[in-house]
CSV table of C-alpha atoms and ligand atoms in Angstrom, one decimal:
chain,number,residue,atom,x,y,z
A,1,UNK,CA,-2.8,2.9,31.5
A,2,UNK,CA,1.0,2.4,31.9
A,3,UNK,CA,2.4,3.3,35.1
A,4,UNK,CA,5.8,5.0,35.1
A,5,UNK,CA,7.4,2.1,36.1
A,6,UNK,CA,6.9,-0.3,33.8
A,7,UNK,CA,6.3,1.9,30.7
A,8,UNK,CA,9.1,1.3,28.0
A,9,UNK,CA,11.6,4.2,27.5
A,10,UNK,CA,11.5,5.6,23.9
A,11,UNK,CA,14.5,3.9,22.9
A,12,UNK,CA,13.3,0.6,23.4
A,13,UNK,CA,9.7,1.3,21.4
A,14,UNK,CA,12.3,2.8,18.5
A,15,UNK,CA,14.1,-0.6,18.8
A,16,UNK,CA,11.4,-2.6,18.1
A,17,UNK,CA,10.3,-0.2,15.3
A,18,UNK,CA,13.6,-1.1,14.0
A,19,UNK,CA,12.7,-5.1,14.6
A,20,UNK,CA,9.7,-4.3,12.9
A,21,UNK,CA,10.5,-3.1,9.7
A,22,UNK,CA,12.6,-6.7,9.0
A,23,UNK,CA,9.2,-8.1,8.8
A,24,UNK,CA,8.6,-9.7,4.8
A,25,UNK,CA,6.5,-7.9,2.5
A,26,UNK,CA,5.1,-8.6,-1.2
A,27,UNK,CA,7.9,-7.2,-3.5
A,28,UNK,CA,9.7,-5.8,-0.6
A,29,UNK,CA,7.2,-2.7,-0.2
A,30,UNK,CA,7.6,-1.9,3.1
A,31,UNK,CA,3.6,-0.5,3.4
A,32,UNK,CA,3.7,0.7,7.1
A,33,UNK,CA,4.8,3.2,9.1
A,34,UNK,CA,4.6,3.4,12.9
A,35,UNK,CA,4.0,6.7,15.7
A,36,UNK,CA,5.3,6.0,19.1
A,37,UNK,CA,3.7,7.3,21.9
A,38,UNK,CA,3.9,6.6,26.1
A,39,UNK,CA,4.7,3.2,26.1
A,40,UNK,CA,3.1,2.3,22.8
A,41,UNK,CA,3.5,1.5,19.3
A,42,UNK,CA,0.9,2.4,16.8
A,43,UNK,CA,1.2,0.6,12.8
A,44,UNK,CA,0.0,2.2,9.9
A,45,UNK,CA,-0.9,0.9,6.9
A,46,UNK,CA,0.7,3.0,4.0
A,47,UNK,CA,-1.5,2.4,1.3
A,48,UNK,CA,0.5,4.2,-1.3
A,49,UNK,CA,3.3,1.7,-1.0
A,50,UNK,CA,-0.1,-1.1,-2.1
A,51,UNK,CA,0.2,-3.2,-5.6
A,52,UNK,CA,-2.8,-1.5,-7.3
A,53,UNK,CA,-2.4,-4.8,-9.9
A,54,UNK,CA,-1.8,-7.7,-8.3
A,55,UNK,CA,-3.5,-6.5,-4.4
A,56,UNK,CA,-6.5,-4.6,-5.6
A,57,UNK,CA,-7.7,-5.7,-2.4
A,58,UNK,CA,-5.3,-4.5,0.1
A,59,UNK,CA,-5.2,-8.2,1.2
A,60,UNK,CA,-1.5,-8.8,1.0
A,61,UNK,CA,-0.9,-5.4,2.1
A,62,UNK,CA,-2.6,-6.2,5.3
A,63,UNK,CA,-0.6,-9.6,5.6
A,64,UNK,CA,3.0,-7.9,5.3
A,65,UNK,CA,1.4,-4.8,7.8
A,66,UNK,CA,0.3,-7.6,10.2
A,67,UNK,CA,3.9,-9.7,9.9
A,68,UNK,CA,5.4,-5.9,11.0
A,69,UNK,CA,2.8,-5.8,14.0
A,70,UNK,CA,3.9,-9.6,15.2
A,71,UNK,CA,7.3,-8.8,15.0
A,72,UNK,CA,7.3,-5.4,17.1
A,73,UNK,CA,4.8,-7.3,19.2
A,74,UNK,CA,7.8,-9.7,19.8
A,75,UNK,CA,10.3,-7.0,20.2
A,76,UNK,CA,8.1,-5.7,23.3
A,77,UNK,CA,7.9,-9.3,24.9
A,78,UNK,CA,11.9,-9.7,24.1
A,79,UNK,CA,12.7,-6.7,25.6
A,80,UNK,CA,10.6,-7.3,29.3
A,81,UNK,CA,7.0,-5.7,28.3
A,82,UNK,CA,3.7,-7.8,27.8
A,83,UNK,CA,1.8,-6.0,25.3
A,84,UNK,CA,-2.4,-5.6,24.3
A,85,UNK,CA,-3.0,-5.0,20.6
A,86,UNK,CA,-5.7,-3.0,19.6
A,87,UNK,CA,-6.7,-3.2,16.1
A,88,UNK,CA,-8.4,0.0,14.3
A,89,UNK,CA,-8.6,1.6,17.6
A,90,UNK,CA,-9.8,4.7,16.0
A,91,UNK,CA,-12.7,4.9,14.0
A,92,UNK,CA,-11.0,8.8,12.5
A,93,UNK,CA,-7.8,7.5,11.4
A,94,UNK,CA,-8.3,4.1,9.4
A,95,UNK,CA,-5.0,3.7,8.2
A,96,UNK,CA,-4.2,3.1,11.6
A,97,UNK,CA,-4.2,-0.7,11.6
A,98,UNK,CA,-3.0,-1.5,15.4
A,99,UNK,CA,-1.9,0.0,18.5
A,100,UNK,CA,0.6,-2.2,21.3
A,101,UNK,CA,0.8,-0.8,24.6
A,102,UNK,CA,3.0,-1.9,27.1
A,103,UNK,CA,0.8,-3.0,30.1
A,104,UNK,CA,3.2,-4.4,32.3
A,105,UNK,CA,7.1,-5.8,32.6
A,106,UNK,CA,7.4,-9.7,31.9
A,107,UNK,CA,10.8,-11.6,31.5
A,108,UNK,CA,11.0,-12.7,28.3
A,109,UNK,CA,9.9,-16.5,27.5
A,110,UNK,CA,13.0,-18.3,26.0
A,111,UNK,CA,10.5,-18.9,22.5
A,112,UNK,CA,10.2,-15.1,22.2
A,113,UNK,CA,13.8,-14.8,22.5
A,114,UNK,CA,14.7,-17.5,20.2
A,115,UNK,CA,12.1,-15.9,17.8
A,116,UNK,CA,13.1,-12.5,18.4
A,117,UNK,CA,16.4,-13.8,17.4
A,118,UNK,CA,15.9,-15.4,14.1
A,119,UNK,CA,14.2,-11.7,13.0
A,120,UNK,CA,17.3,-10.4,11.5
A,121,UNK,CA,18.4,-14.1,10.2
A,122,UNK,CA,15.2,-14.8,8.8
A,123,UNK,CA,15.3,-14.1,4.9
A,124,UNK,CA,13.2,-15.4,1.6
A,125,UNK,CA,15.5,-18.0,-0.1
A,126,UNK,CA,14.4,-18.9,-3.4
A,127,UNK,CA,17.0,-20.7,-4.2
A,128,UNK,CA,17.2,-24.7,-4.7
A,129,UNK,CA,16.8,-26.3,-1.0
A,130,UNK,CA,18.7,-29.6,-0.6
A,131,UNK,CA,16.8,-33.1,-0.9
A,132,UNK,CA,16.0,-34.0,2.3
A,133,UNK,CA,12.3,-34.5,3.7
A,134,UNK,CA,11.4,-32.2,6.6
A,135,UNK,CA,10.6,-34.0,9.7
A,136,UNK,CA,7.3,-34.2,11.1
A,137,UNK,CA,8.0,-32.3,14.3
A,138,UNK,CA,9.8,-29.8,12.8
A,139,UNK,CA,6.1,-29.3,10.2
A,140,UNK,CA,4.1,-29.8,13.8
A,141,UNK,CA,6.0,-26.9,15.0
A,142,UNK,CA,5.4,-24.5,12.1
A,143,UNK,CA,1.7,-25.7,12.5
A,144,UNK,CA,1.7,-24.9,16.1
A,145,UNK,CA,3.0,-20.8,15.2
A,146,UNK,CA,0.2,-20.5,12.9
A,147,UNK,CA,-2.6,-21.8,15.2
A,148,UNK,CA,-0.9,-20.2,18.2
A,149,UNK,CA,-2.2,-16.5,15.7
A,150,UNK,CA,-6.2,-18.2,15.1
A,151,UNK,CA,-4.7,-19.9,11.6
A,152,UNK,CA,-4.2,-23.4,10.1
A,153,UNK,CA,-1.3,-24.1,8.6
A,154,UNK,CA,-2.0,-27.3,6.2
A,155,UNK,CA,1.0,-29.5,4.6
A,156,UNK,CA,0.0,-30.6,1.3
A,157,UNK,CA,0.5,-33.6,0.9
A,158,UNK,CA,2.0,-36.0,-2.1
A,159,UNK,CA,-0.9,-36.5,-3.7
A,160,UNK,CA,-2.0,-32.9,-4.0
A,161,UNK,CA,1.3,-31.2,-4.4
A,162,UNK,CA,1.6,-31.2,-8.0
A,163,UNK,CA,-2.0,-30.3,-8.2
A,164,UNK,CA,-1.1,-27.6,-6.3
A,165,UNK,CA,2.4,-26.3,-7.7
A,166,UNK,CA,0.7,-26.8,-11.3
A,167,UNK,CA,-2.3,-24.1,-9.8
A,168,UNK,CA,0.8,-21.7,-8.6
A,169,UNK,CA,2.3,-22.7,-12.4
A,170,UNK,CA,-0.5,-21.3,-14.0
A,171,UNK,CA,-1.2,-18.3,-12.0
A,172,UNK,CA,2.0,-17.0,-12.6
A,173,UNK,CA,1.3,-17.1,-16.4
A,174,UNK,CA,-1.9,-15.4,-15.8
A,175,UNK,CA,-0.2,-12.3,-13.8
A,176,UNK,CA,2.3,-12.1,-16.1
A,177,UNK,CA,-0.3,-11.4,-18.9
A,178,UNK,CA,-2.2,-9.2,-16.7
A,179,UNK,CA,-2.4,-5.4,-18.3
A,180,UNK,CA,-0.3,-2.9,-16.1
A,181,UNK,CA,1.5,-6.4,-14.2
A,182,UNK,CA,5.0,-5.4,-15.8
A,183,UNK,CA,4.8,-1.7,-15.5
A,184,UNK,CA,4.1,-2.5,-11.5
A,185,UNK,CA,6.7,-5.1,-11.3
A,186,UNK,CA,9.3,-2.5,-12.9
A,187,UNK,CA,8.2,-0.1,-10.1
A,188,UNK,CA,9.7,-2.9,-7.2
A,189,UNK,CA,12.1,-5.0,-9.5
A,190,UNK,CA,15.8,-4.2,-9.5
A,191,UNK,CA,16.3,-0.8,-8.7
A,192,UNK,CA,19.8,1.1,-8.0
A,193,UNK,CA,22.0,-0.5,-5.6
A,194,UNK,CA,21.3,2.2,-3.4
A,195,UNK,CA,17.7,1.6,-2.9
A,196,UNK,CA,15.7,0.7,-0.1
A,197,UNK,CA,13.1,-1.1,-0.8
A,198,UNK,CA,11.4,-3.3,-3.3
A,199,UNK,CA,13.6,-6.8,-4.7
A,200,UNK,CA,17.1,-6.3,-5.7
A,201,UNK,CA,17.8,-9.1,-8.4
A,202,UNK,CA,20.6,-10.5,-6.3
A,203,UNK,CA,17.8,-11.8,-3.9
A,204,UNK,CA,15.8,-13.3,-7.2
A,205,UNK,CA,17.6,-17.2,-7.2
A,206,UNK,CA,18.2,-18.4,-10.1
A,207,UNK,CA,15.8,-19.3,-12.7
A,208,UNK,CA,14.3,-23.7,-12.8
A,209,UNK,CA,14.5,-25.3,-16.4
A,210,UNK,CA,12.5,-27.3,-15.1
A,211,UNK,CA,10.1,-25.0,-13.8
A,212,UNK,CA,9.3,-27.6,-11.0
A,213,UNK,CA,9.0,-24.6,-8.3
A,214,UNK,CA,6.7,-22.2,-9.0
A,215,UNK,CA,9.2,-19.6,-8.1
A,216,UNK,CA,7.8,-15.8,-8.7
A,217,UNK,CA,9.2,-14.3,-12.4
A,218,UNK,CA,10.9,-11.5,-10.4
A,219,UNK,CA,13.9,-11.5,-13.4
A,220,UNK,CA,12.1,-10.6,-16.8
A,221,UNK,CA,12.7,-7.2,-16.8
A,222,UNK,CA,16.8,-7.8,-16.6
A,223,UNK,CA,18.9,-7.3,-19.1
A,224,UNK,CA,20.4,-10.5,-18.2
A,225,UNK,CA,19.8,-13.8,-17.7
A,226,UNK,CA,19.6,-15.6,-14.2
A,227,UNK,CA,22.0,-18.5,-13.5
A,228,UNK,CA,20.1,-21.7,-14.0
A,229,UNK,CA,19.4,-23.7,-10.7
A,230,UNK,CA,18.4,-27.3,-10.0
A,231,UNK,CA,15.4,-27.1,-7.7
A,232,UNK,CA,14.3,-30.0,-5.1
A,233,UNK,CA,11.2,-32.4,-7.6
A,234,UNK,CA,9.5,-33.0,-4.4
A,235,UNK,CA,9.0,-29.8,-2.3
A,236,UNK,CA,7.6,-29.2,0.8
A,237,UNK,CA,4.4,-27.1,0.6
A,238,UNK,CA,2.4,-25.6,3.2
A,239,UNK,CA,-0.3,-24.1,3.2
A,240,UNK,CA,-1.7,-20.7,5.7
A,241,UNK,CA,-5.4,-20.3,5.6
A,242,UNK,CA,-8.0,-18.8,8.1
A,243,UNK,CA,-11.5,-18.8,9.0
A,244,UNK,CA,-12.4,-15.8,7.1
A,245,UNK,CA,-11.7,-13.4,4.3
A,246,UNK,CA,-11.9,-10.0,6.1
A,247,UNK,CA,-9.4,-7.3,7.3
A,248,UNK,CA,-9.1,-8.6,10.5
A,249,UNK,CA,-8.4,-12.2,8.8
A,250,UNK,CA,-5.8,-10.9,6.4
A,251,UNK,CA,-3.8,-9.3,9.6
A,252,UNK,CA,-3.9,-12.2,11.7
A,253,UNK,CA,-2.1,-14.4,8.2
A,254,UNK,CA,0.5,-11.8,8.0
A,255,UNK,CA,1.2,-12.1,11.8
A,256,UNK,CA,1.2,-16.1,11.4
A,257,UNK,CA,3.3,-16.4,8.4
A,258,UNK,CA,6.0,-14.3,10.1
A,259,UNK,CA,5.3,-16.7,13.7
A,260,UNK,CA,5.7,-19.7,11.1
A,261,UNK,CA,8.6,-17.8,9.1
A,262,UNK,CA,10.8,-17.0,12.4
A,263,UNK,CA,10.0,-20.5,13.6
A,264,UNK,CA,11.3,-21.7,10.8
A,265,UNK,CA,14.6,-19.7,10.8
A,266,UNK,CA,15.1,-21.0,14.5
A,267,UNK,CA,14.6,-24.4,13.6
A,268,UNK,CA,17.2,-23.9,10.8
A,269,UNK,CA,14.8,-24.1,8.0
A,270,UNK,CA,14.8,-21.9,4.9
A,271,UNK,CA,11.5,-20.6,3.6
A,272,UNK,CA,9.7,-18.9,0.3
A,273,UNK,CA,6.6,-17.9,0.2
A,274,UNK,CA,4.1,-18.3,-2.9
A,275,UNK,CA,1.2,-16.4,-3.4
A,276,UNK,CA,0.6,-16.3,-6.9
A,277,UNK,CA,-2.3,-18.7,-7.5
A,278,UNK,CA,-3.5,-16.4,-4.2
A,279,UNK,CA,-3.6,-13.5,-6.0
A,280,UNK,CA,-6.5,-14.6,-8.4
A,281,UNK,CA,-9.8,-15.1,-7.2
A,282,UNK,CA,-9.8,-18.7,-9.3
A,283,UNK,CA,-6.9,-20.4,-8.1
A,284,UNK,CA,-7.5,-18.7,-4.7
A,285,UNK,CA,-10.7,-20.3,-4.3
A,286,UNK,CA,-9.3,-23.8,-5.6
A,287,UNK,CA,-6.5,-23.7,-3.0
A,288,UNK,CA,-9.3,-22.4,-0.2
A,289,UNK,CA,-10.9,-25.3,1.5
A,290,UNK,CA,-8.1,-27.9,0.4
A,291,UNK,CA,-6.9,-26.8,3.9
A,292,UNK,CA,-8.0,-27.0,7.5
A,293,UNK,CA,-9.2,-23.3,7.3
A,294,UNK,CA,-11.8,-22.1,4.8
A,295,UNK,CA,-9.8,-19.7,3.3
A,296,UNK,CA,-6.5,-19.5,1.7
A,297,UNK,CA,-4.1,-16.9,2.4
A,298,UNK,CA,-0.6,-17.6,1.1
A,299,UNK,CA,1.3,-21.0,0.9
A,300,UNK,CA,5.5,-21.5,2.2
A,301,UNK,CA,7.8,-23.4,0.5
A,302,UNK,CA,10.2,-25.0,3.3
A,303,UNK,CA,13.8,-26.8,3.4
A,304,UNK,CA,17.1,-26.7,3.8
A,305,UNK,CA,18.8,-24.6,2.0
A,306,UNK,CA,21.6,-22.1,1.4
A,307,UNK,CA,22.2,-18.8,3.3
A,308,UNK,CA,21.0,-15.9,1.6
A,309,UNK,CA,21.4,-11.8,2.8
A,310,UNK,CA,19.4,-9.9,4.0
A,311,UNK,CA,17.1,-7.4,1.3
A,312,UNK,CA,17.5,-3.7,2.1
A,313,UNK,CA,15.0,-1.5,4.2
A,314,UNK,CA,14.0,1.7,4.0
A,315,UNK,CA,15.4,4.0,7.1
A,316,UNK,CA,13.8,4.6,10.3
A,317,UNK,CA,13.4,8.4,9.6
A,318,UNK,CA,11.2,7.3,6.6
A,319,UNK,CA,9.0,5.6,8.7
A,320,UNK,CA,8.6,7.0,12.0
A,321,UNK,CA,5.7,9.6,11.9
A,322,UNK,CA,6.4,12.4,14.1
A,323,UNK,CA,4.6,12.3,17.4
A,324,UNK,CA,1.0,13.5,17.9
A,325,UNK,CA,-1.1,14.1,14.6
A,326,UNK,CA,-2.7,11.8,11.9
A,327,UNK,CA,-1.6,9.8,8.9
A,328,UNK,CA,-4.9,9.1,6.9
A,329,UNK,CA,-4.9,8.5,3.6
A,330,UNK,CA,-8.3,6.7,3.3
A,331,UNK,CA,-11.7,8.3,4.4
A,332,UNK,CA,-13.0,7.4,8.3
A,333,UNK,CA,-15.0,3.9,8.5
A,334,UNK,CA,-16.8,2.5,11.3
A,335,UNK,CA,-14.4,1.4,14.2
A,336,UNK,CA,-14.6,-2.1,15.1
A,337,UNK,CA,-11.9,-2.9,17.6
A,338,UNK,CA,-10.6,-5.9,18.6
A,339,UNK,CA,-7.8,-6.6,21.1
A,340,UNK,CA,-5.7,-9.2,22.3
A,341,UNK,CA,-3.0,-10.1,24.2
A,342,UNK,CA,0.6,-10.9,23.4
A,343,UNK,CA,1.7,-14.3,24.2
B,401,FMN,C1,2.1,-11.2,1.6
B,401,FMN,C2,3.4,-11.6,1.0
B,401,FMN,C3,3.5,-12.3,-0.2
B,401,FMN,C4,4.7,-12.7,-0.7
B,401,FMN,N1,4.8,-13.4,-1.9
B,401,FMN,C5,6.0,-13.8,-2.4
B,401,FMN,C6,6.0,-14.6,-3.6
B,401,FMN,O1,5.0,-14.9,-4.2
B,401,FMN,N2,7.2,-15.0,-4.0
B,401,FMN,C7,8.4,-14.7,-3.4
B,401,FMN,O2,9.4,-15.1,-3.8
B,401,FMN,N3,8.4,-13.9,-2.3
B,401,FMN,C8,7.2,-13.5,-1.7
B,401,FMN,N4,7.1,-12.8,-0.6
B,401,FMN,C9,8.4,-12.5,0.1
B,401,FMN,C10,8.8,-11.0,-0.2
B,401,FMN,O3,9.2,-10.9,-1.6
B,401,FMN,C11,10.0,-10.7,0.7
B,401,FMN,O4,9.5,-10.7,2.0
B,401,FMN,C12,10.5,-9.3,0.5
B,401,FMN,O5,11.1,-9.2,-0.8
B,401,FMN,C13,11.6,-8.9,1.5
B,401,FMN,O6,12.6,-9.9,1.5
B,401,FMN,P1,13.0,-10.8,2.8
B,401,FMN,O7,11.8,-11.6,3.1
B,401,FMN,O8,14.2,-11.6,2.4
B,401,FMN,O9,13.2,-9.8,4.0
B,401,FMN,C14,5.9,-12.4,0.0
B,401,FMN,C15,5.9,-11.8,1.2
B,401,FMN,C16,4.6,-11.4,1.7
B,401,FMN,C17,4.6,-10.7,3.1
């Protein structure tokens, strides 16, 4: 129970909704939407926003739900409120993938400021990053966000890079072959200027004669071609896995990458993530136990790099359920809370 004290006024919870929705997603689809209540925030999944085609599973839908629930978890602790999360807190609305309550004031630590700082600087940059090797305590300190949200974060190494670009490589061929892959990717790719959501093909980089980088084939559907770019031959490739390939899993990776993404952006670092040899079962279970957690969620191209804008959201009246009532769009399951508390 909040006391009246130290329960966050409305503005503040609508703040951090606004935080929130900065968070990455796959194709820029924005699948959540958030109710505010007495000094709490609950997320909800919006499953019509999920790629039927490439996330039959909901699995990257959960990860880009759960990068939204770390960053309004962060807004809370950057604006003076430690916070509990409460995942599927109610077994009657399912869609309802975690509730943050305000438990009590808490100065801000200076990392949650620094992070809650990078949130509207952070940005996917595939472009070309410069040639110059990341240093070790920088990647120690990415590694230390991901385990600081119950992941492993794995570098891959020189010997296994190419293994592993070559996996991402071939992947991407595969999707790209899939039935229904283009009619989905036409749905998020390069809409109106004046759309809100999904990839604009400004933010697509350019495209890599080379095809060193396994950089995702936003761009076929233009009607023109992408400038050619001259990506870095050795990469730096990391790789996000956890202990296990259920819901509560999938949450926790979204929640890391976007620790490891707004680490990143403070530490000046430019990132891209790669989840194409994730989003088939074969390549998947290739990449999962190459890295200190059994299974493989997504892996991050880092470097340095140049500054890219930010992709456009959709606005806060489209995602901001009124208060009181439900948003379910998927039958009742068992509930099977878990909570814990905001660092
Ligand atoms: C689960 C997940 C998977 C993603 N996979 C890729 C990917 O394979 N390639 C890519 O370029 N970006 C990928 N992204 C980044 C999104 O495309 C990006 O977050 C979205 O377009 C919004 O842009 P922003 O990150 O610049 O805010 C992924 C993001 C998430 C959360």
């Amino acid at each position: 129970m909040v006391s009246t004290v130290t329960a966050p006024h409305r503005t503040v919870l609508t703040d951090c909704v606004r935080q929130a929705v900065q968070a990455p997603s796959l194709h820029n689809s924005q699948p959540w939407r958030f109710r505010l209540g007495r000094g709490r925030i609950d997320v909800y999944a919006d499953r019509g926003r999920r790629l039927t085609v490439l996330d039959p599973a909901a699995r990257e839908l959960m990860m880009s739900v759960g990068a939204a629930v770390f960053t309004a978890r962060l807004a809370l602790r950057a604006a003076g409120f430690a916070s509990v999360v409460d995942l599927f807190p109610d077994a009657a609305e399912p869609d309802l993938v975690a509730r943050l309550t305000a438990v009590r004031q808490a100065p801000p630590t200076a990392v949650a400021q620094a992070l809650a700082e990078a949130v509207g600087r952070r940005h996917t940059n595939r472009w070309p990053f410069i040639r110059a090797a990341v240093p070790a305590r920088t990647v120690a300190a990415l590694q230390d966000a991901a385990r600081r949200e119950g992941t492993e974060l794995g570098l891959v190494g020189p010997e296994a890079r190419h293994g592993v670009l070559d996996l991402a490589r071939w992947a991407d061929g595969r999707l790209r072959m899939m039935p229904g892959y283009r009619t989905e990717l036409t749905r998020w790719v390069a809409g109106p200027p004046s759309r809100r959501d999904g990839v604009p093909a400004w933010a697509m980089g350019p495209d890599d004669p080379r095809a060193g980088v396994p950089v995702r084939h936003f761009a076929e559907l233009l009607p023109f071609p992408l400038p050619v770019g001259h990506f870095e031959t050795e990469p730096t490739v990391l790789l996000l896995s956890t202990g296990g390939d259920t819901v509560f899993e999938h949450i926790a990776a979204g929640q890391a990458l976007q620790r490891v993404l707004l680490t990143a952006t403070w530490l000046g670092l430019a990132a891209m993530p790669i989840s194409q040899p994730l989003e088939l079962s074969t390549t998947r279970d290739k990449l999962s136990g190459t890295g200190p957690g059994s299974t493989a969620q997504i892996l991050l191209r880092v470097g340095y790099g140049r500054p890219v804008r930010a992709t456009p959201r959709r606005p806060l009246e489209d995602v901001l359920l009124p208060t009181g009532g439900r948003a379910t769009t998927e039958p009742p399951r068992p509930a099977r809370p878990r909570r814990w508390r905001a660092r």
